[in-house]
Tab-separated table of C-alpha atoms in Angstrom:
chain	number	residue	atom	x	y	z
A	1	MET	CA	51.502	41.297	-66.024
A	2	ASN	CA	51.710	41.200	-62.233
A	3	GLY	CA	53.990	44.216	-61.985
A	4	PHE	CA	56.137	43.334	-65.011
A	5	ARG	CA	56.096	45.738	-67.947
A	6	LYS	CA	56.524	42.889	-70.377
A	7	PRO	CA	56.904	39.109	-70.067
A	8	VAL	CA	60.335	37.895	-69.016
A	9	ARG	CA	61.985	35.557	-71.517
A	10	LEU	CA	62.552	32.118	-70.056
A	11	SER	CA	63.960	28.897	-71.502
A	12	LEU	CA	62.955	25.543	-70.049
A	13	ALA	CA	64.690	22.209	-69.449
A	14	LEU	CA	62.097	19.484	-68.852
A	15	GLN	CA	63.033	16.073	-67.479
A	16	GLY	CA	61.387	12.815	-68.412
A	17	GLY	CA	59.735	10.465	-65.972
A	18	GLY	CA	56.830	8.656	-67.593
A	19	ALA	CA	53.525	9.382	-65.882
A	20	HIS	CA	55.379	11.691	-63.491
A	21	GLY	CA	55.509	14.084	-66.440
A	22	ALA	CA	52.034	15.157	-65.316
A	23	TYR	CA	53.827	17.033	-62.528
A	24	THR	CA	55.557	19.100	-65.221
A	25	TRP	CA	52.159	19.670	-66.825
A	26	GLY	CA	51.106	21.275	-63.541
A	27	VAL	CA	54.239	23.429	-63.470
A	28	LEU	CA	53.689	24.620	-67.043
A	29	ASP	CA	50.017	25.264	-66.343
A	30	ALA	CA	50.911	27.563	-63.444
A	31	LEU	CA	53.612	29.381	-65.423
A	32	LEU	CA	51.265	29.945	-68.356
A	33	ALA	CA	48.475	31.187	-66.097
A	34	ASP	CA	50.740	33.673	-64.334
A	35	GLY	CA	51.380	35.858	-67.366
A	36	ARG	CA	54.911	36.921	-66.454
A	37	TRP	CA	56.798	34.583	-68.763
A	38	ALA	CA	57.542	34.390	-72.475
A	39	PHE	CA	59.055	31.011	-73.310
A	40	ASP	CA	61.980	30.950	-75.703
A	41	ALA	CA	63.588	27.513	-76.069
A	42	VAL	CA	62.608	24.200	-74.506
A	43	SER	CA	64.817	21.135	-74.142
A	44	GLY	CA	63.087	17.910	-73.185
A	45	SER	CA	63.462	14.159	-72.967
A	46	SER	CA	60.750	11.513	-72.892
A	47	ALA	CA	57.711	12.905	-71.030
A	48	GLY	CA	59.503	16.256	-70.882
A	49	ALA	CA	59.774	16.201	-74.668
A	50	LEU	CA	56.069	15.446	-75.040
A	51	ASN	CA	55.191	18.317	-72.717
A	52	ALA	CA	57.450	20.605	-74.768
A	53	ILE	CA	55.859	19.542	-78.055
A	54	VAL	CA	52.281	19.937	-76.825
A	55	LEU	CA	53.167	23.309	-75.270
A	56	ALA	CA	54.679	24.577	-78.528
A	57	ASP	CA	51.764	23.312	-80.607
A	58	GLY	CA	49.241	24.903	-78.257
A	59	LEU	CA	51.012	28.256	-78.469
A	60	ALA	CA	51.195	27.944	-82.261
A	61	ARG	CA	47.492	27.106	-82.482
A	62	GLY	CA	46.490	30.031	-80.287
A	63	GLY	CA	48.823	32.613	-81.769
A	64	GLY	CA	50.750	32.772	-78.505
A	65	ASP	CA	47.658	32.708	-76.275
A	66	PRO	CA	48.713	30.937	-73.045
A	67	ASP	CA	45.149	29.799	-72.353
A	68	VAL	CA	45.119	27.798	-75.591
A	69	ALA	CA	48.415	26.183	-74.599
A	70	ARG	CA	47.001	25.348	-71.163
A	71	ALA	CA	43.976	23.737	-72.785
A	72	ALA	CA	46.219	21.758	-75.148
A	73	LEU	CA	48.262	20.361	-72.261
A	74	ALA	CA	45.119	19.511	-70.298
A	75	ALA	CA	43.597	17.731	-73.302
A	76	PHE	CA	46.778	15.756	-73.942
A	77	TRP	CA	47.109	14.495	-70.373
A	78	ALA	CA	43.387	13.759	-70.180
A	79	GLU	CA	43.821	11.511	-73.214
A	80	VAL	CA	46.897	9.879	-71.709
A	81	GLY	CA	44.879	9.065	-68.608
A	82	THR	CA	41.916	7.784	-70.586
A	83	VAL	CA	43.371	6.028	-73.615
A	84	LEU	CA	46.585	4.462	-72.388
A	85	PRO	CA	45.643	2.701	-69.156
A	86	PHE	CA	43.141	0.013	-68.333
A	87	GLU	CA	41.279	0.167	-65.050
A	88	TRP	CA	43.011	-2.962	-63.812
A	89	PHE	CA	46.364	-1.219	-64.170
A	90	ALA	CA	45.891	1.020	-61.125
A	91	GLY	CA	46.066	-0.278	-57.569
A	92	GLY	CA	46.499	0.964	-54.038
A	93	ASP	CA	44.755	4.000	-52.622
A	94	PRO	CA	45.006	7.700	-53.541
A	95	ASP	CA	47.651	8.323	-50.868
A	96	GLN	CA	49.805	5.340	-51.848
A	97	PRO	CA	49.179	4.678	-55.541
A	98	GLY	CA	50.751	1.785	-57.355
A	99	LEU	CA	50.228	-0.847	-59.987
A	100	ALA	CA	47.535	-3.450	-59.509
A	101	PRO	CA	48.669	-7.077	-58.995
A	102	MET	CA	47.746	-8.053	-62.558
A	103	ALA	CA	49.779	-5.130	-63.887
A	104	ARG	CA	52.794	-6.199	-61.836
A	105	VAL	CA	52.553	-9.702	-63.276
A	106	ALA	CA	52.399	-8.276	-66.794
A	107	LEU	CA	55.399	-6.073	-66.049
A	108	GLN	CA	57.431	-9.056	-64.876
A	109	TRP	CA	57.069	-10.595	-68.313
A	110	THR	CA	58.979	-7.634	-69.768
A	111	GLN	CA	62.026	-8.833	-67.821
A	112	LEU	CA	61.856	-12.212	-69.546
A	113	LEU	CA	60.612	-11.370	-73.025
A	114	SER	CA	61.366	-8.416	-75.269
A	115	PRO	CA	58.652	-6.152	-76.704
A	116	TYR	CA	59.374	-7.778	-80.065
A	117	GLN	CA	58.073	-11.030	-78.564
A	118	LEU	CA	55.295	-9.633	-76.391
A	119	ASN	CA	54.105	-7.093	-78.973
A	120	PRO	CA	55.305	-8.319	-82.384
A	121	LEU	CA	53.232	-5.733	-84.267
A	122	GLY	CA	54.769	-2.879	-82.293
A	123	LEU	CA	51.413	-1.387	-81.346
A	124	ASN	CA	51.630	1.771	-79.251
A	125	PRO	CA	48.505	3.877	-78.597
A	126	LEU	CA	50.684	6.899	-77.830
A	127	ARG	CA	51.308	7.391	-81.543
A	128	GLU	CA	47.659	7.909	-82.454
A	129	LEU	CA	47.176	10.006	-79.339
A	130	LEU	CA	49.957	12.369	-80.412
A	131	LEU	CA	48.560	12.625	-83.923
A	132	ARG	CA	45.190	13.621	-82.467
A	133	CYS	CA	46.653	16.199	-80.095
A	134	VAL	CA	49.494	17.740	-82.118
A	135	ASP	CA	49.556	19.234	-85.608
A	136	PHE	CA	53.137	18.386	-86.553
A	137	GLU	CA	52.893	20.113	-89.920
A	138	ARG	CA	51.910	23.376	-88.225
A	139	LEU	CA	54.648	22.905	-85.658
A	140	ARG	CA	57.320	22.428	-88.323
A	141	ALA	CA	56.126	25.510	-90.176
A	142	ALA	CA	55.535	27.929	-87.321
A	143	SER	CA	56.690	26.756	-83.915
A	144	PRO	CA	56.869	29.740	-81.547
A	145	LEU	CA	59.477	27.895	-79.469
A	146	ARG	CA	62.912	26.549	-80.244
A	147	LEU	CA	62.648	22.862	-79.430
A	148	HIS	CA	65.429	20.417	-78.581
A	149	ILE	CA	63.904	16.939	-78.382
A	150	ALA	CA	66.359	14.299	-77.162
A	151	ALA	CA	66.624	10.716	-78.389
A	152	THR	CA	69.343	8.082	-77.954
A	153	SER	CA	70.772	5.959	-80.750
A	154	ALA	CA	70.192	2.285	-79.938
A	155	ARG	CA	73.285	1.453	-81.994
A	156	THR	CA	75.857	3.955	-80.719
A	157	GLY	CA	74.311	5.451	-77.585
A	158	ALA	CA	74.790	8.916	-79.083
A	159	LEU	CA	72.446	11.787	-78.356
A	160	ARG	CA	70.428	13.392	-81.123
A	161	LEU	CA	68.400	16.541	-80.667
A	162	PHE	CA	65.448	16.826	-83.016
A	163	ARG	CA	64.539	20.425	-83.833
A	164	GLU	CA	61.170	22.094	-84.301
A	165	HIS	CA	61.534	22.597	-88.068
A	166	GLU	CA	61.975	18.848	-88.677
A	167	LEU	CA	59.802	17.362	-85.950
A	168	THR	CA	57.599	14.364	-86.769
A	169	VAL	CA	55.489	12.043	-84.679
A	170	ASP	CA	58.209	9.396	-85.012
A	171	MET	CA	60.762	11.774	-83.507
A	172	ALA	CA	58.433	12.462	-80.593
A	173	MET	CA	57.880	8.724	-80.133
A	174	ALA	CA	61.625	8.096	-80.262
A	175	SER	CA	62.239	10.466	-77.368
A	176	ALA	CA	59.785	8.505	-75.206
A	177	CYS	CA	60.710	4.971	-76.293
A	178	LEU	CA	61.585	2.715	-73.355
A	179	PRO	CA	63.188	-0.309	-75.048
A	180	THR	CA	61.926	-2.798	-72.477
A	181	LEU	CA	58.336	-1.835	-73.304
A	182	HIS	CA	58.327	-0.688	-76.930
A	183	HIS	CA	60.013	-1.351	-80.247
A	184	ALA	CA	62.809	1.041	-81.120
A	185	VAL	CA	61.574	3.902	-83.301
A	186	GLU	CA	63.262	4.271	-86.668
A	187	VAL	CA	64.139	7.758	-87.900
A	188	ASP	CA	66.414	8.339	-90.900
A	189	GLY	CA	67.335	4.667	-90.995
A	190	GLU	CA	68.518	4.644	-87.361
A	191	ALA	CA	66.833	2.986	-84.375
A	192	TRP	CA	66.194	5.326	-81.446
A	193	TRP	CA	65.462	4.855	-77.749
A	194	ASP	CA	64.373	7.151	-74.939
A	195	GLY	CA	66.261	10.445	-74.805
A	196	GLY	CA	66.762	10.064	-71.067
A	197	TYR	CA	69.546	7.554	-71.635
A	198	SER	CA	71.805	10.243	-73.116
A	199	ALA	CA	70.339	13.501	-71.766
A	200	ASN	CA	67.567	14.024	-69.247
A	201	PRO	CA	67.366	16.686	-70.583
A	202	ALA	CA	70.159	18.315	-72.594
A	203	LEU	CA	71.201	21.692	-71.175
A	204	SER	CA	73.936	22.689	-73.635
A	205	PRO	CA	71.577	23.678	-76.472
A	206	LEU	CA	69.997	26.246	-74.157
A	207	VAL	CA	73.431	27.632	-73.305
A	208	GLU	CA	75.224	27.770	-76.643
A	209	PRO	CA	74.897	31.035	-78.599
A	210	SER	CA	72.241	30.812	-81.276
A	211	PRO	CA	73.833	30.144	-84.683
A	212	ASP	CA	71.212	32.327	-86.370
A	213	GLY	CA	71.945	35.281	-84.098
A	214	ARG	CA	68.400	35.460	-82.734
A	215	PRO	CA	68.060	36.849	-79.194
A	216	GLN	CA	68.001	34.170	-76.516
A	217	ALA	CA	66.617	34.010	-73.010
A	218	ASP	CA	69.293	34.471	-70.367
A	219	ASP	CA	67.148	32.855	-67.667
A	220	LEU	CA	67.001	29.050	-67.758
A	221	LEU	CA	64.509	27.108	-65.640
A	222	ILE	CA	65.045	23.392	-64.978
A	223	VAL	CA	61.971	21.356	-64.046
A	224	MET	CA	63.495	18.316	-62.362
A	225	LEU	CA	61.437	15.196	-61.713
A	226	SER	CA	64.079	12.654	-60.712
A	227	PRO	CA	64.992	12.862	-57.020
A	228	LEU	CA	68.698	13.460	-56.478
A	229	ALA	CA	68.698	11.421	-53.280
A	230	TYR	CA	67.066	8.048	-52.721
A	231	ALA	CA	66.295	8.894	-49.098
A	232	ALA	CA	67.379	11.132	-46.253
A	233	PRO	CA	71.008	10.946	-45.036
A	234	GLY	CA	71.559	7.892	-42.871
A	235	ALA	CA	68.739	5.897	-44.438
A	236	LYS	CA	69.377	2.363	-45.627
A	237	ALA	CA	70.284	1.706	-49.234
A	238	PRO	CA	67.794	-0.160	-51.448
A	239	THR	CA	67.700	-3.849	-50.558
A	240	SER	CA	64.946	-5.544	-52.558
A	241	VAL	CA	65.403	-6.558	-56.188
A	242	ALA	CA	62.751	-4.084	-57.314
A	243	GLU	CA	64.218	-1.218	-55.273
A	244	ILE	CA	67.761	-1.882	-56.484
A	245	ARG	CA	66.685	-2.097	-60.115
A	246	ALA	CA	64.612	1.084	-59.855
A	247	ARG	CA	67.336	3.079	-58.115
A	248	ALA	CA	70.008	1.897	-60.560
A	249	ALA	CA	67.811	3.075	-63.434
A	250	GLU	CA	67.296	6.477	-61.781
A	251	ILE	CA	71.040	6.930	-61.306
A	252	ALA	CA	71.737	5.950	-64.917
A	253	PHE	CA	69.088	8.326	-66.260
A	254	ASN	CA	70.418	11.205	-64.159
A	255	ALA	CA	74.171	10.702	-64.556
A	256	THR	CA	74.700	12.676	-67.771
A	257	PHE	CA	72.345	15.441	-66.688
A	258	ARG	CA	74.005	15.865	-63.285
A	259	CYS	CA	77.465	16.000	-64.836
A	260	GLU	CA	76.421	18.514	-67.489
A	261	ALA	CA	74.608	20.722	-64.974
A	262	ALA	CA	77.603	20.823	-62.631
A	263	GLN	CA	80.034	21.556	-65.471
A	264	LEU	CA	77.911	24.318	-66.973
A	265	GLY	CA	77.407	25.873	-63.561
A	266	ALA	CA	81.162	25.855	-62.957
A	267	ALA	CA	81.743	27.387	-66.394
A	268	CYS	CA	79.281	30.177	-65.569
A	269	ASP	CA	81.084	30.809	-62.268
A	270	ALA	CA	84.448	30.995	-64.042
A	271	ALA	CA	83.106	33.355	-66.689
A	272	ALA	CA	81.549	35.628	-64.064
A	273	ALA	CA	84.846	35.774	-62.152
A	274	GLU	CA	86.750	37.191	-65.126
A	275	SER	CA	87.591	40.868	-65.276
A	276	TRP	CA	85.338	43.295	-67.110
A	277	LEU	CA	87.917	43.701	-69.895
A	278	ALA	CA	88.397	39.949	-70.293
A	279	ALA	CA	84.649	39.488	-70.532
A	280	ARG	CA	84.417	42.182	-73.206
A	281	LEU	CA	87.185	40.548	-75.231
A	282	ALA	CA	85.850	37.015	-74.832
A	283	GLY	CA	84.019	35.122	-77.546
A	284	PRO	CA	80.220	34.834	-77.849
A	285	ARG	CA	80.014	31.690	-75.720
A	286	GLN	CA	81.996	33.183	-72.856
A	287	ARG	CA	79.912	36.346	-72.921
A	288	ARG	CA	76.740	34.277	-72.859
A	289	LEU	CA	77.992	32.243	-69.900
A	290	CYS	CA	78.466	35.531	-68.030
A	291	ARG	CA	74.833	36.464	-68.632
A	292	LEU	CA	73.132	33.166	-67.808
A	293	ARG	CA	70.900	32.894	-64.759
A	294	TRP	CA	69.793	29.472	-63.528
A	295	HIS	CA	66.555	28.531	-61.790
A	296	LEU	CA	65.104	25.249	-60.565
A	297	ILE	CA	61.741	23.743	-59.715
A	298	ASP	CA	62.294	20.283	-58.274
A	299	ALA	CA	59.817	17.573	-57.360
A	300	GLN	CA	61.875	15.920	-54.624
A	301	ASP	CA	59.301	16.314	-51.860
A	302	ALA	CA	56.368	15.264	-54.030
A	303	LEU	CA	57.826	12.406	-56.075
A	304	ALA	CA	60.586	10.880	-53.936
A	305	PRO	CA	58.069	9.041	-51.697
A	306	LEU	CA	56.394	7.425	-54.730
A	307	ALA	CA	57.384	3.966	-55.897
A	308	SER	CA	59.263	3.913	-59.187
A	309	GLU	CA	56.505	1.780	-60.716
A	310	THR	CA	54.155	4.776	-60.567
A	311	LYS	CA	56.011	6.198	-63.568
A	312	LEU	CA	53.936	3.665	-65.519
A	313	LEU	CA	50.686	4.621	-63.798
A	314	ALA	CA	49.003	6.589	-66.566
A	315	HIS	CA	45.747	6.641	-64.623
A	316	ARG	CA	43.738	9.849	-64.856
A	317	PRO	CA	43.115	10.454	-61.114
A	318	PHE	CA	46.817	9.938	-60.421
A	319	LEU	CA	47.850	12.244	-63.270
A	320	GLU	CA	45.502	14.944	-62.020
A	321	LYS	CA	46.955	14.611	-58.532
A	322	LEU	CA	50.475	15.066	-59.922
A	323	HIS	CA	49.270	18.075	-61.904
A	324	GLY	CA	48.001	19.634	-58.691
A	325	LEU	CA	51.310	19.019	-56.929
A	326	GLY	CA	53.285	20.530	-59.806
A	327	HIS	CA	50.955	23.512	-60.025
A	328	ALA	CA	51.298	24.191	-56.297
A	329	ARG	CA	55.100	23.897	-56.450
A	330	ALA	CA	55.293	26.330	-59.368
A	331	GLN	CA	53.009	28.761	-57.565
A	332	LEU	CA	55.316	28.638	-54.559
A	333	TRP	CA	58.303	29.320	-56.805
A	334	GLN	CA	56.523	32.250	-58.450
A	335	GLU	CA	55.704	33.742	-55.065
A	336	GLY	CA	59.335	33.513	-53.959
A	337	ASP	CA	62.349	32.916	-56.195
A	338	ALA	CA	60.678	34.215	-59.347
A	339	ALA	CA	61.142	37.803	-58.165
A	340	ARG	CA	64.859	37.387	-58.915
A	341	VAL	CA	64.367	36.101	-62.462
A	342	GLY	CA	65.986	38.543	-64.849
A	343	LYS	CA	68.348	39.713	-62.107
A	344	SER	CA	70.267	36.764	-60.672
A	345	SER	CA	70.343	32.985	-60.426
A	346	THR	CA	68.174	31.355	-57.788
A	347	VAL	CA	70.124	28.087	-57.721
A	348	HIS	CA	73.878	27.418	-57.750
A	349	LEU	CA	74.286	24.404	-60.008
A	350	PRO	CA	77.749	23.218	-58.849
A	351	THR	CA	76.472	23.125	-55.264
A	352	TRP	CA	73.131	21.528	-56.060
A	353	PHE	CA	74.571	18.835	-58.330
A	354	ALA	CA	77.832	18.217	-56.470
């Protein structure tokens, strides 16, 4: 266990980001290979939700064996890179990937016509892919992880968190449903869109005391894909139509998450500043806030230089490159900040998300 007597319990918050979710695959692969961590709860939106579901199913299939979970994630992303794209979809070179010209033309049509016009049958190969890769019945019966899978009501904009004991393929599809590309996914008579619109991802369910009284991880690791800054200080703001649209979407997808992270971090600071007696007399939530330790693996350096359109680039060589970048970043974190897991936070949320 690399010097640890037993695995350290760790909960995960996994952001969405389309094909950039392969970076999170790399992070999870490195964490699973290390052997120091025992995952508790996972909150995810969109691609983060799919990573969480495949991770949980792999652990369930292997009886907790991390190597089986690693293989499950690798198989899922291999299928994403093989089944979803067409060769003409990828353009550019390995150092500057992007969509091919024909793909850009096709994408422009989504700004003029809805998916109900372009794809009246609502075909989405991701559904069959998920059914091949994930045993949802097994997951509902015996998920080793507490899952919080975010989706957004198309009618009200409200957040819903689907749990492991109820999870279906439609719920997974709902969390990853971009309404400009796919039909809304109906669950319980309600139409649902991508969870990133209302939480990318939700942090509160990892913080709140468990209603069933089960022990919870006090260390929470955020895997953040969306760059906080568009560019370095002093750089020009986006000027082209494509850049403005992409940056506006990034800000919208991050707004709720940034606000929640800053507020929870401030609440943890306030709880920690209370006297010993006040902490002892406080309720379960306040006592939990005192115990929480926050950690962060961010993809700013790796993903910020990439064009926003690469989130649609489900091309296997590109996905494998992102996996390598995520794996290397997680290895770096494990060689440094991870030594403080179980002892103290390695990121101050109010400062980071100010």
